[in-house]
Amino acid sequence: MEAAVAHSVAALGAVTGRDWTKVRAGRLEWDCRETAEHVAGDLIGYAAQLTGRGRHAYASFDFSLRADAGNDGALHVISAMGALLAAAVRTTPRSVRAFHPYPFRHANREGFAAMGVAEVLLHTHDMAEGLGIAYEPPDGLCEFVLTRIFPHVRPGPSPWPTLLWATGRGELPGREPVTAWRWYNNPVLRSERLDLEGVTPAVAASLSLAGDGGFTWAGGAPADGTRVGAGFGVTQYEEGAYRPEWGMYVLVRREDDLAVGAMGFHGAPDDGGRVEIGYDLVAEARGNGYATEALRTLSAWALGQDSVHAVTAVVEEDNVPSQKVVTRAGFTEVSRQEGRITYELRA
């Protein structure tokens, strides 16, 4: 957050002597002064959401720059608001989520950080375009945004042009122009004892490369199947086929915030309304009914979507514990082939 703000302030600081109220910010309807005020307001607003931890609505306050604050003053306020958001992100527990409407009505600290960085980068671009100055943020900041709140966007040849294209501000060879867009925070489902936290491309990349994905794992590390599944998620992201609600979910035990396994879909529903599910638990968490509980929750969510008529699971014939999990969750056997059993749960 601080790096994004510092880079923005350095670029815009060169033109504070101009009248920003007389210059439109790129393609926006706002002038550059209004855009600067908007950025500062979003940063303090996101900080308020995290620290206030409101679950159902935005914090009820308005923000505005004082009339006597010049352009230098506006940049100073942006720096201060960025520092407040950064402090809120650093001090908010990992499991906390607060209200944001897109698309699942909540976001965690990484989501708010990514949204804050996106506001700074994109609106600095808008102002720079209007003021006629060059601006290009570091690739790392753009990747941070793309891999957390733009999981549906296939990576392009370079992160900054990709982010501009994804937000209707630029073109990419071979891709249609974007005329409407939203960013996407990751989904979270709740069962009796677990939070099922949707995995972002950033988390999938970490898990696939022997990282922890930002979680503390029971037993110290995720199971091998979780790492394999995360690798599939990375591939889907690189191909532009990743959808957070139809990807992997990490199973987090609420009582101690420990990750006990992962469960997820192999992809979005097919044309017949069928979606396949898989799962894996760390050895230390097995035998407690977590897999069954999570499977019931995730399957019920899937069958509640108009596009899904059946959830399937494929289990090896010699994997008796996994067979018990799916049958306890209400699945029934539909076929056996080459040492594997296919189970199905229908709406």
C-alpha positions as semicolon CSV with decimal commas, in nm:
position;residue;x (nm);y (nm);z (nm)
1;M;0,000;0,000;0,000
2;E;0,271;0,246;0,097
3;A;0,467;0,167;-0,221
4;A;0,165;0,234;-0,442
5;V;0,092;0,565;-0,271
6;A;0,457;0,674;-0,277
7;H;0,483;0,600;-0,649
8;S;0,161;0,791;-0,717
9;V;0,261;1,093;-0,510
10;A;0,600;1,107;-0,680
11;A;0,437;1,114;-1,024
12;L;0,165;1,367;-0,942
13;G;0,393;1,582;-0,729
14;A;0,553;1,713;-1,046
15;V;0,231;1,886;-1,155
16;T;0,083;2,023;-0,834
17;G;0,131;2,375;-0,967
18;R;-0,146;2,325;-1,223
19;D;-0,517;2,382;-1,160
20;W;-0,652;2,029;-1,119
21;T;-1,012;2,150;-1,114
22;K;-0,977;2,251;-1,480
23;V;-0,847;1,912;-1,602
24;R;-1,062;1,605;-1,657
25;A;-0,910;1,282;-1,522
26;G;-0,871;1,070;-1,835
27;R;-1,197;0,903;-1,930
28;L;-1,366;0,979;-1,599
29;E;-1,639;1,236;-1,547
30;W;-1,442;1,382;-1,254
31;D;-1,174;1,647;-1,271
32;C;-0,833;1,565;-1,125
33;R;-0,911;1,734;-0,794
34;E;-1,229;1,530;-0,751
35;T;-1,038;1,216;-0,843
36;A;-0,771;1,284;-0,580
37;E;-1,044;1,333;-0,321
38;H;-1,206;1,008;-0,431
39;V;-0,880;0,815;-0,386
40;A;-0,823;0,953;-0,036
41;G;-1,184;0,879;0,057
42;D;-1,162;0,520;-0,065
43;L;-0,842;0,457;0,131
44;I;-0,983;0,583;0,460
45;G;-1,312;0,410;0,382
46;Y;-1,142;0,073;0,338
47;A;-0,947;0,128;0,660
48;A;-1,273;0,203;0,840
49;Q;-1,431;-0,114;0,705
50;L;-1,146;-0,328;0,834
51;T;-1,113;-0,165;1,174
52;G;-1,488;-0,129;1,227
53;R;-1,551;-0,483;1,098
54;G;-1,900;-0,402;0,979
55;R;-2,053;-0,706;0,814
56;H;-2,360;-0,565;0,642
57;A;-2,293;-0,211;0,517
58;Y;-2,030;0,056;0,463
59;A;-1,923;0,263;0,763
60;S;-2,157;0,563;0,779
61;F;-1,944;0,868;0,718
62;D;-1,851;1,108;0,438
63;F;-1,507;1,230;0,340
64;S;-1,399;1,548;0,166
65;L;-1,089;1,761;0,128
66;R;-1,101;2,105;0,280
67;A;-1,150;2,384;0,030
68;D;-0,820;2,546;0,130
69;A;-0,618;2,227;0,071
70;G;-0,406;2,277;-0,239
71;N;-0,285;2,001;-0,465
72;D;0,015;1,939;-0,239
73;G;-0,229;1,911;0,049
74;A;-0,438;1,662;-0,144
75;L;-0,135;1,441;-0,202
76;H;-0,042;1,470;0,166
77;V;-0,390;1,349;0,261
78;I;-0,365;1,058;0,015
79;S;-0,035;0,960;0,178
80;A;-0,190;0,977;0,524
81;M;-0,497;0,776;0,426
82;G;-0,278;0,518;0,256
83;A;-0,074;0,483;0,575
84;L;-0,393;0,432;0,776
85;L;-0,512;0,159;0,540
86;A;-0,170;-0,009;0,552
87;A;-0,180;-0,003;0,933
88;A;-0,531;-0,147;0,932
89;V;-0,423;-0,428;0,700
90;R;-0,120;-0,511;0,914
91;T;-0,314;-0,519;1,243
92;T;-0,634;-0,693;1,129
93;P;-0,642;-1,068;1,201
94;R;-0,625;-1,294;0,897
95;S;-0,975;-1,436;0,944
96;V;-1,158;-1,103;0,968
97;R;-1,388;-1,009;0,682
98;A;-1,583;-0,688;0,644
99;F;-1,852;-0,565;0,409
100;H;-1,781;-0,494;0,046
101;P;-2,048;-0,555;-0,218
102;Y;-1,848;-0,721;-0,498
103;P;-1,933;-0,994;-0,547
104;F;-1,991;-1,190;-0,225
105;R;-2,053;-0,895;0,013
106;H;-1,732;-0,929;0,210
107;A;-1,354;-0,901;0,178
108;N;-1,054;-0,986;0,394
109;R;-0,747;-0,774;0,465
110;E;-0,575;-0,882;0,143
111;G;-0,885;-0,795;-0,054
112;F;-0,905;-0,446;0,097
113;A;-0,533;-0,397;0,040
114;A;-0,569;-0,499;-0,326
115;M;-0,870;-0,272;-0,372
116;G;-0,678;0,017;-0,216
117;V;-0,378;-0,038;-0,439
118;A;-0,608;-0,065;-0,742
119;E;-0,774;0,267;-0,658
120;V;-0,434;0,436;-0,631
121;L;-0,285;0,287;-0,948
122;L;-0,587;0,329;-1,172
123;H;-0,686;0,677;-1,066
124;T;-0,328;0,799;-1,076
125;H;-0,331;0,675;-1,436
126;D;-0,652;0,869;-1,499
127;M;-0,508;1,188;-1,353
128;A;-0,176;1,145;-1,533
129;E;-0,358;1,094;-1,862
130;G;-0,553;1,413;-1,811
131;L;-0,249;1,610;-1,700
132;G;-0,037;1,477;-1,986
133;I;0,238;1,313;-1,780
134;A;0,389;0,966;-1,797
135;Y;0,294;0,709;-1,534
136;E;0,362;0,336;-1,510
137;P;0,364;0,160;-1,172
138;P;0,594;-0,134;-1,087
139;D;0,490;-0,476;-1,215
140;G;0,478;-0,618;-0,862
141;L;0,201;-0,380;-0,757
142;C;-0,005;-0,463;-1,064
143;E;0,041;-0,837;-1,009
144;F;-0,065;-0,796;-0,647
145;V;-0,395;-0,651;-0,765
146;L;-0,453;-0,892;-1,053
147;T;-0,385;-1,211;-0,855
148;R;-0,617;-1,111;-0,570
149;I;-0,920;-0,933;-0,711
150;F;-0,905;-1,009;-1,085
151;P;-0,889;-1,392;-1,077
152;H;-1,103;-1,414;-1,391
153;V;-0,856;-1,215;-1,602
154;R;-0,605;-1,419;-1,800
155;P;-0,255;-1,280;-1,750
156;G;-0,129;-1,074;-2,040
157;P;0,223;-1,008;-2,166
158;S;0,276;-0,745;-1,896
159;P;0,080;-0,675;-1,573
160;W;0,017;-0,301;-1,615
161;P;-0,137;-0,314;-1,965
162;T;-0,340;-0,616;-1,847
163;L;-0,481;-0,424;-1,551
164;L;-0,561;-0,125;-1,773
165;W;-0,737;-0,352;-2,024
166;A;-0,930;-0,533;-1,748
167;T;-1,068;-0,201;-1,623
168;G;-1,163;-0,059;-1,962
169;R;-0,862;0,174;-1,985
170;G;-0,659;0,015;-2,260
171;E;-0,629;-0,250;-2,527
172;L;-0,457;-0,587;-2,546
173;P;-0,377;-0,763;-2,874
174;G;-0,624;-1,040;-2,946
175;R;-0,875;-0,937;-2,680
176;E;-1,202;-0,752;-2,713
177;P;-1,223;-0,414;-2,539
178;V;-1,371;-0,420;-2,188
179;T;-1,678;-0,199;-2,151
180;A;-1,803;-0,314;-1,809
181;W;-1,606;-0,469;-1,526
182;R;-1,597;-0,560;-1,157
183;W;-1,326;-0,689;-0,936
184;Y;-1,391;-1,009;-0,742
185;N;-1,305;-1,075;-0,380
186;N;-1,284;-1,442;-0,286
187;P;-1,590;-1,631;-0,155
188;V;-1,624;-1,780;0,194
189;L;-1,877;-2,045;0,301
190;R;-1,948;-2,139;0,662
191;S;-2,025;-2,482;0,803
192;E;-2,080;-2,573;1,167
193;R;-1,711;-2,559;1,263
194;L;-1,529;-2,449;0,949
195;D;-1,485;-2,155;0,719
196;L;-1,439;-2,262;0,357
197;E;-1,222;-1,983;0,215
198;G;-1,203;-1,951;-0,161
199;V;-0,849;-1,952;-0,296
200;T;-0,721;-1,659;-0,504
201;P;-0,459;-1,708;-0,777
202;A;-0,202;-1,562;-0,536
203;V;-0,284;-1,823;-0,271
204;A;-0,291;-2,103;-0,531
205;A;0,054;-2,003;-0,653
206;S;0,192;-2,005;-0,299
207;L;0,044;-2,345;-0,215
208;S;0,162;-2,499;-0,542
209;L;0,519;-2,382;-0,475
210;A;0,555;-2,531;-0,123
211;G;0,425;-2,218;0,052
212;D;0,152;-2,195;0,314
213;G;-0,082;-1,968;0,118
214;G;-0,102;-1,730;0,412
215;F;-0,259;-1,994;0,639
216;T;-0,133;-2,167;0,951
217;W;-0,175;-2,538;0,889
218;A;-0,256;-2,808;1,141
219;G;0,048;-3,034;1,135
220;G;0,263;-2,758;0,984
221;A;0,189;-2,795;0,611
222;P;-0,093;-2,876;0,367
223;A;-0,139;-3,227;0,232
224;D;0,011;-3,321;-0,104
225;G;-0,329;-3,330;-0,269
226;T;-0,386;-2,969;-0,173
227;R;-0,065;-2,866;-0,346
228;V;-0,160;-3,060;-0,658
229;G;-0,506;-2,902;-0,663
230;A;-0,354;-2,558;-0,619
231;G;-0,133;-2,625;-0,920
232;F;-0,443;-2,698;-1,128
233;G;-0,583;-2,364;-1,010
234;V;-0,269;-2,184;-1,126
235;T;-0,301;-2,347;-1,467
236;Q;-0,666;-2,243;-1,492
237;Y;-0,571;-1,885;-1,403
238;E;-0,299;-1,877;-1,667
239;E;-0,551;-2,003;-1,924
240;G;-0,816;-1,747;-1,822
241;A;-1,051;-2,021;-1,698
242;Y;-1,028;-1,958;-1,323
243;R;-1,350;-1,875;-1,138
244;P;-1,303;-1,831;-0,762
245;E;-1,639;-1,982;-0,663
246;W;-1,566;-2,291;-0,875
247;G;-1,209;-2,339;-0,756
248;M;-1,040;-2,455;-0,438
249;Y;-1,147;-2,372;-0,085
250;V;-0,917;-2,400;0,217
251;L;-1,094;-2,549;0,519
252;V;-1,019;-2,335;0,824
253;R;-1,122;-2,442;1,174
254;R;-1,284;-2,139;1,337
255;E;-1,193;-2,226;1,695
256;D;-0,819;-2,181;1,634
257;D;-0,790;-2,046;1,276
258;L;-0,592;-2,351;1,167
259;A;-0,626;-2,480;0,811
260;V;-0,713;-2,849;0,818
261;G;-0,745;-2,927;0,449
262;A;-0,881;-2,819;0,115
263;M;-1,183;-2,896;-0,098
264;G;-1,295;-2,768;-0,431
265;F;-1,432;-2,810;-0,778
266;H;-1,235;-2,925;-1,079
267;G;-1,385;-2,640;-1,276
268;A;-1,709;-2,461;-1,356
269;P;-2,023;-2,671;-1,426
270;D;-2,034;-2,842;-1,764
271;D;-2,313;-2,800;-2,019
272;G;-2,510;-3,078;-1,849
273;G;-2,510;-2,899;-1,515
274;R;-2,260;-3,139;-1,358
275;V;-1,962;-3,032;-1,145
276;E;-1,693;-3,254;-0,992
277;I;-1,558;-3,206;-0,641
278;G;-1,241;-3,328;-0,466
279;Y;-1,089;-3,287;-0,121
280;D;-0,792;-3,356;0,104
281;L;-0,728;-3,325;0,479
282;V;-0,402;-3,305;0,670
283;A;-0,338;-3,625;0,864
284;E;-0,367;-3,448;1,201
285;A;-0,726;-3,340;1,128
286;R;-0,868;-3,668;1,003
287;G;-1,130;-3,861;1,197
288;N;-1,318;-3,552;1,316
289;G;-1,585;-3,533;1,048
290;Y;-1,442;-3,218;0,889
291;A;-1,444;-3,355;0,536
292;T;-1,805;-3,470;0,559
293;E;-1,912;-3,138;0,708
294;A;-1,735;-2,937;0,439
295;L;-1,859;-3,164;0,159
296;R;-2,218;-3,118;0,268
297;T;-2,173;-2,741;0,280
298;L;-1,997;-2,703;-0,054
299;S;-2,229;-2,947;-0,233
300;A;-2,539;-2,773;-0,096
301;W;-2,403;-2,439;-0,216
302;A;-2,332;-2,580;-0,563
303;L;-2,675;-2,740;-0,596
304;G;-2,829;-2,408;-0,500
305;Q;-2,691;-2,251;-0,820
306;D;-2,915;-2,253;-1,125
307;S;-2,635;-2,393;-1,342
308;V;-2,585;-2,710;-1,132
309;H;-2,801;-3,024;-1,132
310;A;-2,552;-3,276;-0,993
311;V;-2,228;-3,286;-0,796
312;T;-1,995;-3,582;-0,857
313;A;-1,696;-3,721;-0,672
314;V;-1,455;-3,988;-0,793
315;V;-1,290;-4,207;-0,527
316;E;-1,035;-4,486;-0,556
317;E;-1,178;-4,831;-0,473
318;D;-0,918;-4,885;-0,201
319;N;-0,982;-4,548;-0,035
320;V;-1,243;-4,662;0,215
321;P;-1,229;-4,354;0,442
322;S;-1,304;-4,126;0,147
323;Q;-1,590;-4,352;0,039
324;K;-1,740;-4,314;0,386
325;V;-1,707;-3,936;0,361
326;V;-1,907;-3,911;0,039
327;T;-2,177;-4,154;0,149
328;R;-2,221;-3,976;0,483
329;A;-2,258;-3,653;0,283
330;G;-2,550;-3,808;0,090
331;F;-2,375;-3,914;-0,234
332;T;-2,469;-4,241;-0,399
333;E;-2,259;-4,468;-0,618
334;V;-2,339;-4,446;-0,989
335;S;-2,053;-4,637;-1,158
336;R;-1,723;-4,824;-1,118
337;Q;-1,447;-4,821;-1,375
338;E;-1,074;-4,901;-1,368
339;G;-1,052;-4,912;-0,990
340;R;-1,243;-4,588;-0,935
341;I;-1,593;-4,528;-0,802
342;T;-1,804;-4,235;-0,919
343;Y;-2,052;-4,093;-0,670
344;E;-2,324;-3,840;-0,736
345;L;-2,545;-3,604;-0,540
346;R;-2,838;-3,451;-0,726
347;A;-3,050;-3,148;-0,652
